[in-house]
Each structure stands twice: as structure tokens, then as C-alpha cells.
């Protein structure tokens, strides 16, 4: 199988009655008020290009699907996939893109935060050849992230970028971007290796390619949300955790999650035992002893997960050491998210047990989700 799809350059205007040149995939959940304005903006931005928009709605309670269908009745370029009983940004994007027959697929948020006027430029850059992927970036000259809602979001975002940058095969100043475009055939080629659980679909795409993708970064503004609210907050993470637990009664992955969580619980026991022994025997202060216990517990967790949870993808040799390092970094972030979110909840007068429990759960879900994507990558 070739590493790269050689694309026959498609015309900007599609064959009449045939597939469009560009499918714009819009994952959405509770975006009803944003649907009509978004389509109007796409229509303006994409004048002269044969395009369609594919909304992938996870059966939003606000009736987003109804609104898309209402417009679709007047406009054949508007399509909608309604998913029932499933949630998730990444899997929504995958399904939308795989339903396309266009030459190119773009992914954009449905809340008007992304600057759709960048689309024609991204398309012509890809059509000109030389690039596999165009990514709208807030962190190149001319882009900005003013729309990020809080300092907390900025911290999370910067942290994520740093983490991703350290391990990416290509340079991406905005690896968390949810706005990008690539040839549909390339997406299909990579789709097999995508981990639909991951919520960072762009990272997943880049990591799934055997040969490093040639990425064009396009500066873009990140606007304030027009209506509705962000789903990428603590609640989504909680729902995500709940969803994972829910699936325990039927799926395959959840077993992994349980194994992961059990190993984590065992890790706490190890941590406390090591700490207890050190307290008795070592001359070091509490802080150093706590740090040593943490490292031992992490290494223990890593190896146990490697042998049990990810038995089928067990890392060996040099990849083992790289995996261990990555695992420790990922869990470090998990701990920061855990403490940060618990703190926010606690400040909003949630009882300490609930705040602490939710924080811990988010930590576990994060560690699980990110290590599944970054440490033990299904190949
Ligand atoms: N189908 C579906 N299912 N769509 C979803 C889901 C889901 O479970 N969760 C969120 N979406 C949709 C939203 O309706 C929106 O159109 C888009 O995905 C982005 O979600 P937001 O909730 O608006 O995310 P955000 O603005 O906090 O995050 C954006 O910026 C991040 C960088 O800071 C996204 O573009 C992220 O991908 C990006 O990492
Ligand atoms: Mn948003």
C-alpha cells in the first residue's frame, strides 16, 4: 500500500449532479441556533466552489437535527447524519468524513468559532499539491486564540500543545485545532488506524500516518462562541467517563478501561506502601519520599498496564522506555487536570467528596484516553 495517495487534481467545480469537490464536516451537539448562520457563512465563503456540508449530530436534545433537516429540504448541499446512542467529537468526525464522496474533506466546529473564510485558501493550497493536510492554526503569524474562554482553558490548551509537540512527527503549532482539511482518500487511508475514542482527531490523524504528513499551517482567528456553550469542559469529560463505564456492559474497550482503573487503584496501594517504608527507614524529608513513591507507583502502573491492559500491544525494547517516559508525562497532566477541576467544583460549593471524586475520575479517564492514543497506539 502506498504511503501517500497521489491525487488526480480535481476541478474546483464538481461534475453537475456528481459529488462536490469539498465536504465540510461539522460535528455538532446542541448547536441549533448556530446552524442557519453557519450555513449562510459557508455559502458566502465558498462561492464558486462545489461544496456540501455534513452535520453529524449526536441526537442533540435541542433538536439540532431538525434544524439541519429543515434547511436541507431547501438546499441539497446540506446533509445530516443523526447518531443515536453515541457521543463523541472524534467518532462524529470520522463518520462524517467517511460518508463523503468529495475530493476533499474539511472539519470545522459548528459554533461559528472557526473562521470559515479560510476554507477556499486551504482548498486551493491542497489542490496545488505539495501538502497533505491544511490546518488552521491560532499560533502562527496572523492567528489568535482570543476566543478561548478562560485562563484555565488557555493553560489546558498550552499544556496540551506542549505535550503534543514533544512527541509529534511533524511540526504543528496548533495540534489541538479542530479546523483542518485533507484529501478524502488520505482520510480513508488513515481511518483504519484512527482511535475513535480520542477526542483529538487531528493528532490522531497525524500520528496514524506512516510517512510524516506534509502540513500547511494557515493562520486563523478563533472567535468567541456565538450561541450555546462549549462541550469541551468538565462535564464532557464526566459524560465521557460515564459513557466508558456504561459500555462495560457490552463493549470491548471498556474492559481495558476497567483494567486500567484497577491497575490505578493498585498503584495507590503501592504508592502508600512505598511511602510507609520510606517514612520508617529513609532520612529524606516527606516531599522527596512522596516524589519517590509517586515515581515507583507510576512505573509500576505502566508495567502492569503494559503487561495486562495492553497485552496485545505490549511495548518492548527501546519503545518500552519511551512509553514509560510518555506515560509519566501523560499522568502528570492527568493529575493537574484532576486537581484543577476538583478545585473549580469545590469553589462552586460542590461537597468535597463529590468534587474530589469527579476530579479523580477525570484524571483516570484522561490518563486512560491519552495513554491509549499516545502510549499504546493501536497499529
Ligand atoms: N457530534 C458531536 N458529538 N459533536 C460534538 C460533541 C459530541 O459529543 N462534542 C462537541 N461537539 C461539537 C460541538 O457542537 C462543536 O461544533 C464542536 O464539536 C466543538 O465543540 P466545542 O464544545 O465548541 O469545543 P471547544 O470550542 O471547547 O473546543 C474547540 O477548540 C479546541 C481547542 O481549544 C474544538 O475545536 C476542539 O477540537 C479544539 O481542540
Ligand atoms: Mn467551540
CSV table of C-alpha atoms and ligand atoms in Angstrom, one decimal:
chain,number,residue,atom,x,y,z
A,1,UNK,CA,0.0,0.0,0.0
A,2,UNK,CA,1.5,3.4,-0.9
A,3,UNK,CA,2.2,5.7,1.9
A,4,UNK,CA,0.8,8.6,0.1
A,5,UNK,CA,-2.2,8.8,-2.2
A,6,UNK,CA,-1.4,10.5,-5.4
A,7,UNK,CA,-4.3,12.7,-6.1
A,8,UNK,CA,-5.5,13.5,-9.6
A,9,UNK,CA,-6.1,17.2,-9.4
A,10,UNK,CA,-9.8,17.7,-9.2
A,11,UNK,CA,-11.6,20.7,-10.7
A,12,UNK,CA,-12.9,23.3,-8.3
A,13,UNK,CA,-16.4,23.0,-9.8
A,14,UNK,CA,-17.7,19.4,-9.5
A,15,UNK,CA,-19.4,17.5,-12.3
A,16,UNK,CA,-23.1,18.6,-12.4
A,17,UNK,CA,-25.1,16.2,-10.3
A,18,UNK,CA,-22.0,14.5,-9.1
A,19,UNK,CA,-20.1,14.6,-5.8
A,20,UNK,CA,-19.0,18.0,-4.7
A,21,UNK,CA,-15.3,18.9,-4.5
A,22,UNK,CA,-15.4,19.7,-0.8
A,23,UNK,CA,-17.4,18.2,2.0
A,24,UNK,CA,-17.4,20.3,5.2
A,25,UNK,CA,-17.8,18.0,8.2
A,26,UNK,CA,-19.5,19.7,11.2
A,27,UNK,CA,-19.6,17.6,14.4
A,28,UNK,CA,-22.3,19.1,16.5
A,29,UNK,CA,-24.1,18.8,19.7
A,30,UNK,CA,-26.7,21.3,20.8
A,31,UNK,CA,-25.9,23.8,18.2
A,32,UNK,CA,-29.4,24.5,16.9
A,33,UNK,CA,-29.2,28.3,16.9
A,34,UNK,CA,-25.8,28.2,15.1
A,35,UNK,CA,-26.9,26.0,12.2
A,36,UNK,CA,-28.6,28.5,9.9
A,37,UNK,CA,-25.9,31.3,10.4
A,38,UNK,CA,-23.2,28.7,9.8
A,39,UNK,CA,-24.6,27.5,6.5
A,40,UNK,CA,-25.1,31.1,5.4
A,41,UNK,CA,-21.5,31.8,6.2
A,42,UNK,CA,-20.3,28.7,4.3
A,43,UNK,CA,-22.4,29.7,1.4
A,44,UNK,CA,-20.8,33.1,1.3
A,45,UNK,CA,-17.3,31.8,1.9
A,46,UNK,CA,-17.4,29.0,-0.7
A,47,UNK,CA,-19.0,30.9,-3.6
A,48,UNK,CA,-17.7,29.3,-6.9
A,49,UNK,CA,-16.8,26.0,-5.2
A,50,UNK,CA,-18.9,22.8,-5.4
A,51,UNK,CA,-19.4,22.1,-1.7
A,52,UNK,CA,-21.6,20.3,0.7
A,53,UNK,CA,-21.9,20.4,4.5
A,54,UNK,CA,-22.4,17.2,6.5
A,55,UNK,CA,-23.6,17.8,10.0
A,56,UNK,CA,-23.0,14.9,12.4
A,57,UNK,CA,-25.3,15.4,15.3
A,58,UNK,CA,-25.4,13.1,18.3
A,59,UNK,CA,-29.2,13.3,18.6
A,60,UNK,CA,-28.9,16.7,20.4
A,61,UNK,CA,-31.8,17.3,22.8
A,62,UNK,CA,-32.1,20.8,21.4
A,63,UNK,CA,-33.2,19.5,18.1
A,64,UNK,CA,-30.2,20.4,16.0
A,65,UNK,CA,-31.0,17.6,13.6
A,66,UNK,CA,-34.5,19.1,13.0
A,67,UNK,CA,-33.0,22.4,12.1
A,68,UNK,CA,-30.4,20.9,9.7
A,69,UNK,CA,-33.1,18.9,8.0
A,70,UNK,CA,-35.4,21.9,7.7
A,71,UNK,CA,-32.7,23.7,5.8
A,72,UNK,CA,-31.7,20.6,3.9
A,73,UNK,CA,-35.2,20.5,2.5
A,74,UNK,CA,-34.5,23.7,0.7
A,75,UNK,CA,-30.8,23.1,0.0
A,76,UNK,CA,-29.4,19.8,-1.4
A,77,UNK,CA,-25.9,20.8,-0.3
A,78,UNK,CA,-26.9,20.3,3.3
A,79,UNK,CA,-26.7,16.8,4.8
A,80,UNK,CA,-27.2,15.4,8.2
A,81,UNK,CA,-26.1,12.3,10.0
A,82,UNK,CA,-28.1,11.7,13.1
A,83,UNK,CA,-26.4,9.3,15.6
A,84,UNK,CA,-28.4,7.8,18.3
A,85,UNK,CA,-26.9,6.4,21.5
A,86,UNK,CA,-23.4,7.6,20.8
A,87,UNK,CA,-21.4,10.7,21.8
A,88,UNK,CA,-18.1,12.0,20.8
A,89,UNK,CA,-16.4,14.6,18.7
A,90,UNK,CA,-13.8,12.3,17.1
A,91,UNK,CA,-16.1,9.5,16.1
A,92,UNK,CA,-18.6,12.0,14.7
A,93,UNK,CA,-15.9,13.5,12.5
A,94,UNK,CA,-14.8,10.1,11.3
A,95,UNK,CA,-18.3,9.1,10.4
A,96,UNK,CA,-19.0,12.3,8.6
A,97,UNK,CA,-15.8,12.1,6.6
A,98,UNK,CA,-16.4,8.5,5.7
A,99,UNK,CA,-19.8,9.4,4.3
A,100,UNK,CA,-18.2,11.8,1.8
A,101,UNK,CA,-17.5,11.2,-1.8
A,102,UNK,CA,-15.9,14.5,-2.4
A,103,UNK,CA,-12.3,15.1,-3.3
A,104,UNK,CA,-11.5,16.9,-0.1
A,105,UNK,CA,-12.9,16.9,3.4
A,106,UNK,CA,-12.7,19.8,5.9
A,107,UNK,CA,-13.6,19.6,9.6
A,108,UNK,CA,-14.9,22.7,11.3
A,109,UNK,CA,-16.7,23.4,14.6
A,110,UNK,CA,-20.4,24.2,14.3
A,111,UNK,CA,-20.4,27.1,16.8
A,112,UNK,CA,-19.0,29.7,14.4
A,113,UNK,CA,-15.8,29.9,16.4
A,114,UNK,CA,-13.7,28.9,13.4
A,115,UNK,CA,-13.1,31.3,10.5
A,116,UNK,CA,-14.8,29.6,7.5
A,117,UNK,CA,-13.4,32.3,5.2
A,118,UNK,CA,-10.1,30.3,5.3
A,119,UNK,CA,-11.6,27.4,3.6
A,120,UNK,CA,-11.1,28.4,-0.1
A,121,UNK,CA,-7.4,29.2,0.7
A,122,UNK,CA,-6.9,25.8,2.3
A,123,UNK,CA,-8.6,24.1,-0.7
A,124,UNK,CA,-6.5,25.8,-3.3
A,125,UNK,CA,-3.3,25.1,-1.4
A,126,UNK,CA,-4.1,21.4,-1.2
A,127,UNK,CA,-5.2,21.4,-4.9
A,128,UNK,CA,-1.9,23.0,-5.9
A,129,UNK,CA,-0.1,19.9,-4.5
A,130,UNK,CA,2.8,19.9,-2.1
A,131,UNK,CA,0.7,19.4,1.0
A,132,UNK,CA,-1.3,16.6,2.5
A,133,UNK,CA,-3.0,18.5,5.2
A,134,UNK,CA,-4.0,22.1,5.8
A,135,UNK,CA,-4.5,23.1,9.4
A,136,UNK,CA,-5.9,26.4,10.7
A,137,UNK,CA,-3.6,27.5,13.5
A,138,UNK,CA,-4.1,30.1,16.2
A,139,UNK,CA,-0.4,30.1,16.8
A,140,UNK,CA,1.2,31.1,13.6
A,141,UNK,CA,1.7,34.7,12.5
A,142,UNK,CA,-1.8,36.2,11.9
A,143,UNK,CA,-3.7,33.7,14.1
A,144,UNK,CA,-5.0,34.2,17.6
A,145,UNK,CA,-6.9,32.4,20.3
A,146,UNK,CA,-8.8,35.3,21.8
A,147,UNK,CA,-11.9,33.2,21.8
A,148,UNK,CA,-10.6,30.7,24.5
A,149,UNK,CA,-13.0,31.3,27.3
A,150,UNK,CA,-10.8,31.4,30.4
A,151,UNK,CA,-7.3,31.4,31.8
A,152,UNK,CA,-7.9,27.8,32.7
A,153,UNK,CA,-8.7,27.0,29.0
A,154,UNK,CA,-5.5,28.8,28.0
A,155,UNK,CA,-3.5,26.7,30.4
A,156,UNK,CA,-5.0,23.4,29.3
A,157,UNK,CA,-4.6,24.4,25.7
A,158,UNK,CA,-0.9,25.5,26.1
A,159,UNK,CA,-0.2,22.4,28.1
A,160,UNK,CA,-1.7,20.1,25.5
A,161,UNK,CA,0.2,21.8,22.8
A,162,UNK,CA,3.5,21.4,24.6
A,163,UNK,CA,2.7,17.7,25.3
A,164,UNK,CA,1.8,17.0,21.7
A,165,UNK,CA,4.7,19.0,20.3
A,166,UNK,CA,7.2,16.9,22.2
A,167,UNK,CA,6.1,13.7,20.5
A,168,UNK,CA,4.8,14.7,17.1
A,169,UNK,CA,6.5,13.5,13.9
A,170,UNK,CA,5.7,16.9,12.2
A,171,UNK,CA,5.6,20.5,13.3
A,172,UNK,CA,2.2,21.6,14.4
A,173,UNK,CA,1.8,24.8,16.3
A,174,UNK,CA,-1.8,24.1,17.0
A,175,UNK,CA,-2.2,20.3,17.3
A,176,UNK,CA,-5.5,20.8,19.2
A,177,UNK,CA,-7.0,22.6,16.2
A,178,UNK,CA,-10.5,21.4,15.3
A,179,UNK,CA,-10.3,23.1,11.9
A,180,UNK,CA,-8.4,21.4,9.0
A,181,UNK,CA,-8.7,19.9,5.5
A,182,UNK,CA,-7.3,17.0,3.7
A,183,UNK,CA,-7.9,14.8,0.6
A,184,UNK,CA,-10.8,12.4,1.3
A,185,UNK,CA,-8.7,9.5,0.0
A,186,UNK,CA,-6.0,10.2,2.5
A,187,UNK,CA,-8.5,10.4,5.3
A,188,UNK,CA,-9.9,7.0,4.2
A,189,UNK,CA,-6.4,5.6,4.2
A,190,UNK,CA,-5.7,6.8,7.7
A,191,UNK,CA,-9.2,5.9,9.0
A,192,UNK,CA,-8.2,2.3,9.7
A,193,UNK,CA,-5.7,3.3,12.3
A,194,UNK,CA,-7.7,6.1,14.0
A,195,UNK,CA,-8.7,5.6,17.6
A,196,UNK,CA,-12.2,7.0,17.5
A,197,UNK,CA,-12.1,7.3,21.3
A,198,UNK,CA,-9.6,10.0,21.2
A,199,UNK,CA,-11.1,13.4,21.3
A,200,UNK,CA,-8.2,15.0,19.4
A,201,UNK,CA,-8.9,13.8,15.9
A,202,UNK,CA,-6.2,15.9,14.2
A,203,UNK,CA,-3.5,14.5,16.5
A,204,UNK,CA,-4.8,11.1,15.8
A,205,UNK,CA,-4.6,11.6,12.0
A,206,UNK,CA,-1.1,12.9,12.1
A,207,UNK,CA,0.1,10.1,14.4
A,208,UNK,CA,-1.6,7.5,12.2
A,209,UNK,CA,0.4,8.3,9.1
A,210,UNK,CA,3.4,6.1,8.4
A,211,UNK,CA,5.2,8.8,6.5
A,212,UNK,CA,5.1,12.3,8.1
A,213,UNK,CA,2.4,14.3,6.6
A,214,UNK,CA,3.3,17.5,4.8
A,215,UNK,CA,1.3,20.1,6.8
A,216,UNK,CA,0.4,23.6,5.8
A,217,UNK,CA,-0.5,25.8,8.7
A,218,UNK,CA,-2.9,28.5,7.9
A,219,UNK,CA,-3.2,31.4,10.3
A,220,UNK,CA,-6.8,31.7,11.7
A,221,UNK,CA,-8.6,33.6,14.3
A,222,UNK,CA,-10.6,31.8,16.9
A,223,UNK,CA,-13.8,33.7,17.5
A,224,UNK,CA,-16.0,33.8,20.6
A,225,UNK,CA,-18.7,31.3,20.6
A,226,UNK,CA,-21.9,32.8,19.0
A,227,UNK,CA,-24.5,30.9,20.9
A,228,UNK,CA,-24.9,27.8,23.1
A,229,UNK,CA,-22.0,26.6,25.2
A,230,UNK,CA,-18.7,24.7,24.9
A,231,UNK,CA,-18.9,21.0,25.4
A,232,UNK,CA,-15.2,20.6,26.0
A,233,UNK,CA,-15.5,21.2,29.7
A,234,UNK,CA,-15.5,19.2,32.8
A,235,UNK,CA,-19.0,18.0,32.0
A,236,UNK,CA,-17.9,16.4,28.7
A,237,UNK,CA,-15.2,14.6,30.5
A,238,UNK,CA,-17.6,13.3,33.1
A,239,UNK,CA,-20.0,12.2,30.4
A,240,UNK,CA,-17.2,10.7,28.6
A,241,UNK,CA,-16.2,8.7,31.7
A,242,UNK,CA,-19.8,7.8,32.2
A,243,UNK,CA,-20.0,6.6,28.6
A,244,UNK,CA,-17.0,4.4,29.1
A,245,UNK,CA,-18.4,2.9,32.2
A,246,UNK,CA,-21.7,2.4,30.5
A,247,UNK,CA,-20.1,0.4,27.7
A,248,UNK,CA,-18.7,-2.0,30.3
A,249,UNK,CA,-21.9,-4.0,29.9
A,250,UNK,CA,-21.3,-4.6,26.2
A,251,UNK,CA,-18.1,-3.5,24.6
A,252,UNK,CA,-14.5,-4.4,24.2
A,253,UNK,CA,-12.7,-1.2,25.1
A,254,UNK,CA,-14.4,-0.8,28.5
A,255,UNK,CA,-12.7,-4.0,29.7
A,256,UNK,CA,-9.5,-2.2,29.0
A,257,UNK,CA,-10.7,0.9,30.9
A,258,UNK,CA,-11.6,-1.3,33.9
A,259,UNK,CA,-8.3,-3.0,33.8
A,260,UNK,CA,-6.6,0.4,33.6
A,261,UNK,CA,-8.7,1.8,36.5
A,262,UNK,CA,-7.9,-1.4,38.6
A,263,UNK,CA,-4.2,-1.1,37.9
A,264,UNK,CA,-4.6,2.6,39.0
A,265,UNK,CA,-6.2,1.5,42.3
A,266,UNK,CA,-3.4,-1.0,42.9
A,267,UNK,CA,-1.0,1.8,42.2
A,268,UNK,CA,-2.4,3.8,45.1
A,269,UNK,CA,-1.7,0.8,47.4
A,270,UNK,CA,1.9,0.5,46.1
A,271,UNK,CA,2.4,4.2,46.5
A,272,UNK,CA,1.3,4.2,50.1
A,273,UNK,CA,3.3,1.1,50.9
A,274,UNK,CA,6.5,2.6,49.4
A,275,UNK,CA,5.8,5.8,51.3
A,276,UNK,CA,5.3,3.9,54.6
A,277,UNK,CA,8.6,2.0,54.2
A,278,UNK,CA,10.5,5.2,53.3
A,279,UNK,CA,9.0,7.0,56.3
A,280,UNK,CA,10.3,4.4,58.6
A,281,UNK,CA,13.7,3.9,57.0
A,282,UNK,CA,14.9,6.9,55.0
A,283,UNK,CA,16.5,10.1,56.2
A,284,UNK,CA,14.9,12.1,53.3
A,285,UNK,CA,12.0,14.5,54.0
A,286,UNK,CA,8.4,13.8,53.3
A,287,UNK,CA,8.5,15.7,50.0
A,288,UNK,CA,11.3,13.6,48.5
A,289,UNK,CA,9.7,10.4,49.9
A,290,UNK,CA,6.4,11.3,48.3
A,291,UNK,CA,8.1,12.0,45.0
A,292,UNK,CA,9.9,8.7,45.1
A,293,UNK,CA,6.7,6.8,45.9
A,294,UNK,CA,4.9,8.6,43.0
A,295,UNK,CA,7.6,7.6,40.5
A,296,UNK,CA,7.6,4.0,41.8
A,297,UNK,CA,3.8,3.8,41.6
A,298,UNK,CA,3.8,5.3,38.0
A,299,UNK,CA,6.5,2.8,36.8
A,300,UNK,CA,4.5,0.0,38.5
A,301,UNK,CA,1.3,1.1,36.8
A,302,UNK,CA,3.0,1.5,33.5
A,303,UNK,CA,4.5,-2.0,33.5
A,304,UNK,CA,1.3,-3.6,34.8
A,305,UNK,CA,-0.8,-1.9,32.1
A,306,UNK,CA,1.8,-2.9,29.5
A,307,UNK,CA,1.6,-6.5,30.5
A,308,UNK,CA,-2.1,-6.8,31.3
A,309,UNK,CA,-4.2,-4.0,29.9
A,310,UNK,CA,-2.3,-3.7,26.6
A,311,UNK,CA,-1.1,-7.2,26.4
A,312,UNK,CA,-1.8,-7.3,22.7
A,313,UNK,CA,0.2,-4.1,22.0
A,314,UNK,CA,2.9,-4.7,24.6
A,315,UNK,CA,5.9,-2.3,24.3
A,316,UNK,CA,9.3,-3.8,24.3
A,317,UNK,CA,13.0,-2.7,23.9
A,318,UNK,CA,13.5,1.0,23.3
A,319,UNK,CA,9.8,1.6,22.8
A,320,UNK,CA,9.3,0.4,26.4
A,321,UNK,CA,11.4,3.3,27.8
A,322,UNK,CA,9.9,5.8,25.5
A,323,UNK,CA,6.5,4.6,26.6
A,324,UNK,CA,7.4,4.8,30.2
A,325,UNK,CA,8.5,8.4,29.9
A,326,UNK,CA,5.4,9.3,27.9
A,327,UNK,CA,3.2,7.6,30.4
A,328,UNK,CA,4.7,9.6,33.2
A,329,UNK,CA,4.2,12.9,31.4
A,330,UNK,CA,0.6,12.0,30.5
A,331,UNK,CA,-0.2,11.0,34.1
A,332,UNK,CA,1.4,14.3,35.3
A,333,UNK,CA,-1.1,16.2,33.1
A,334,UNK,CA,-3.9,13.9,34.4
A,335,UNK,CA,-3.0,14.9,37.9
A,336,UNK,CA,-3.0,18.6,37.1
A,337,UNK,CA,-6.4,18.3,35.4
A,338,UNK,CA,-7.8,16.3,38.3
A,339,UNK,CA,-6.7,18.8,40.9
A,340,UNK,CA,-7.7,21.9,38.8
A,341,UNK,CA,-11.2,20.7,38.0
A,342,UNK,CA,-11.8,19.4,41.6
A,343,UNK,CA,-10.8,22.8,42.8
A,344,UNK,CA,-13.2,24.6,40.5
A,345,UNK,CA,-16.1,22.4,41.5
A,346,UNK,CA,-15.2,22.8,45.2
A,347,UNK,CA,-15.2,26.6,44.8
A,348,UNK,CA,-18.6,26.3,43.3
A,349,UNK,CA,-19.8,24.7,46.5
A,350,UNK,CA,-19.8,21.1,45.5
A,351,UNK,CA,-19.2,18.9,48.5
A,352,UNK,CA,-15.5,17.9,48.8
A,353,UNK,CA,-16.3,14.2,48.3
A,354,UNK,CA,-18.1,14.8,45.0
A,355,UNK,CA,-15.6,17.4,43.9
A,356,UNK,CA,-12.7,15.1,44.8
A,357,UNK,CA,-14.4,12.1,43.2
A,358,UNK,CA,-15.1,13.8,40.0
A,359,UNK,CA,-11.6,15.2,39.8
A,360,UNK,CA,-10.1,11.7,40.3
A,361,UNK,CA,-12.5,10.2,37.7
A,362,UNK,CA,-11.4,12.9,35.2
A,363,UNK,CA,-7.8,12.1,36.0
A,364,UNK,CA,-8.4,8.4,35.3
A,365,UNK,CA,-10.4,9.0,32.1
A,366,UNK,CA,-7.7,11.4,30.9
A,367,UNK,CA,-4.9,9.1,31.7
A,368,UNK,CA,-6.7,6.2,30.0
A,369,UNK,CA,-7.8,8.1,26.9
A,370,UNK,CA,-4.5,9.9,26.3
A,371,UNK,CA,-2.3,6.9,27.0
A,372,UNK,CA,-4.4,4.8,24.8
A,373,UNK,CA,-3.7,7.3,22.0
A,374,UNK,CA,-0.2,8.2,22.7
A,375,UNK,CA,1.5,5.4,24.7
A,376,UNK,CA,-0.1,2.3,23.4
A,377,UNK,CA,-1.1,3.1,19.9
A,378,UNK,CA,-3.1,0.6,18.0
A,379,UNK,CA,-1.3,0.0,14.8
B,1,LIG,N1,-21.4,15.1,17.3
B,1,LIG,C1,-20.8,15.6,18.3
B,1,LIG,N2,-20.7,14.8,19.5
B,1,LIG,N3,-20.3,16.8,18.3
B,1,LIG,C2,-19.7,17.3,19.4
B,1,LIG,C3,-19.6,16.6,20.6
B,1,LIG,C4,-20.1,15.3,20.6
B,1,LIG,O1,-20.1,14.6,21.6
B,1,LIG,N4,-19.0,17.4,21.5
B,1,LIG,C5,-18.7,18.6,20.9
B,1,LIG,N5,-19.2,18.6,19.6
B,1,LIG,C6,-19.1,19.6,18.6
B,1,LIG,C7,-19.7,21.0,19.1
B,1,LIG,O2,-21.1,21.1,18.9
B,1,LIG,C8,-18.9,21.9,18.2
B,1,LIG,O3,-19.5,22.1,16.9
B,1,LIG,C9,-17.5,21.2,18.1
B,1,LIG,O4,-17.8,19.8,18.3
B,1,LIG,C10,-16.5,21.8,19.1
B,1,LIG,O5,-17.0,21.6,20.4
B,1,LIG,P1,-17.0,22.8,21.4
B,1,LIG,O6,-17.7,22.3,22.6
B,1,LIG,O7,-17.4,24.1,20.8
B,1,LIG,O8,-15.4,22.8,21.7
B,1,LIG,P2,-14.5,24.0,22.1
B,1,LIG,O9,-14.8,25.2,21.5
B,1,LIG,O10,-14.4,24.0,23.6
B,1,LIG,O11,-13.1,23.3,21.5
B,1,LIG,C11,-12.7,23.6,20.3
B,1,LIG,O12,-11.4,24.2,20.4
B,1,LIG,C12,-10.5,23.3,20.9
B,1,LIG,C13,-9.1,24.0,21.0
B,1,LIG,O13,-9.2,24.8,22.1
B,1,LIG,C14,-12.6,22.4,19.4
B,1,LIG,O14,-12.3,22.8,18.0
B,1,LIG,C15,-11.6,21.4,19.8
B,1,LIG,O15,-11.5,20.4,18.8
B,1,LIG,C16,-10.3,22.1,20.0
B,1,LIG,O16,-9.4,21.2,20.5
B,2,LIG,MN1,-16.4,25.8,20.4
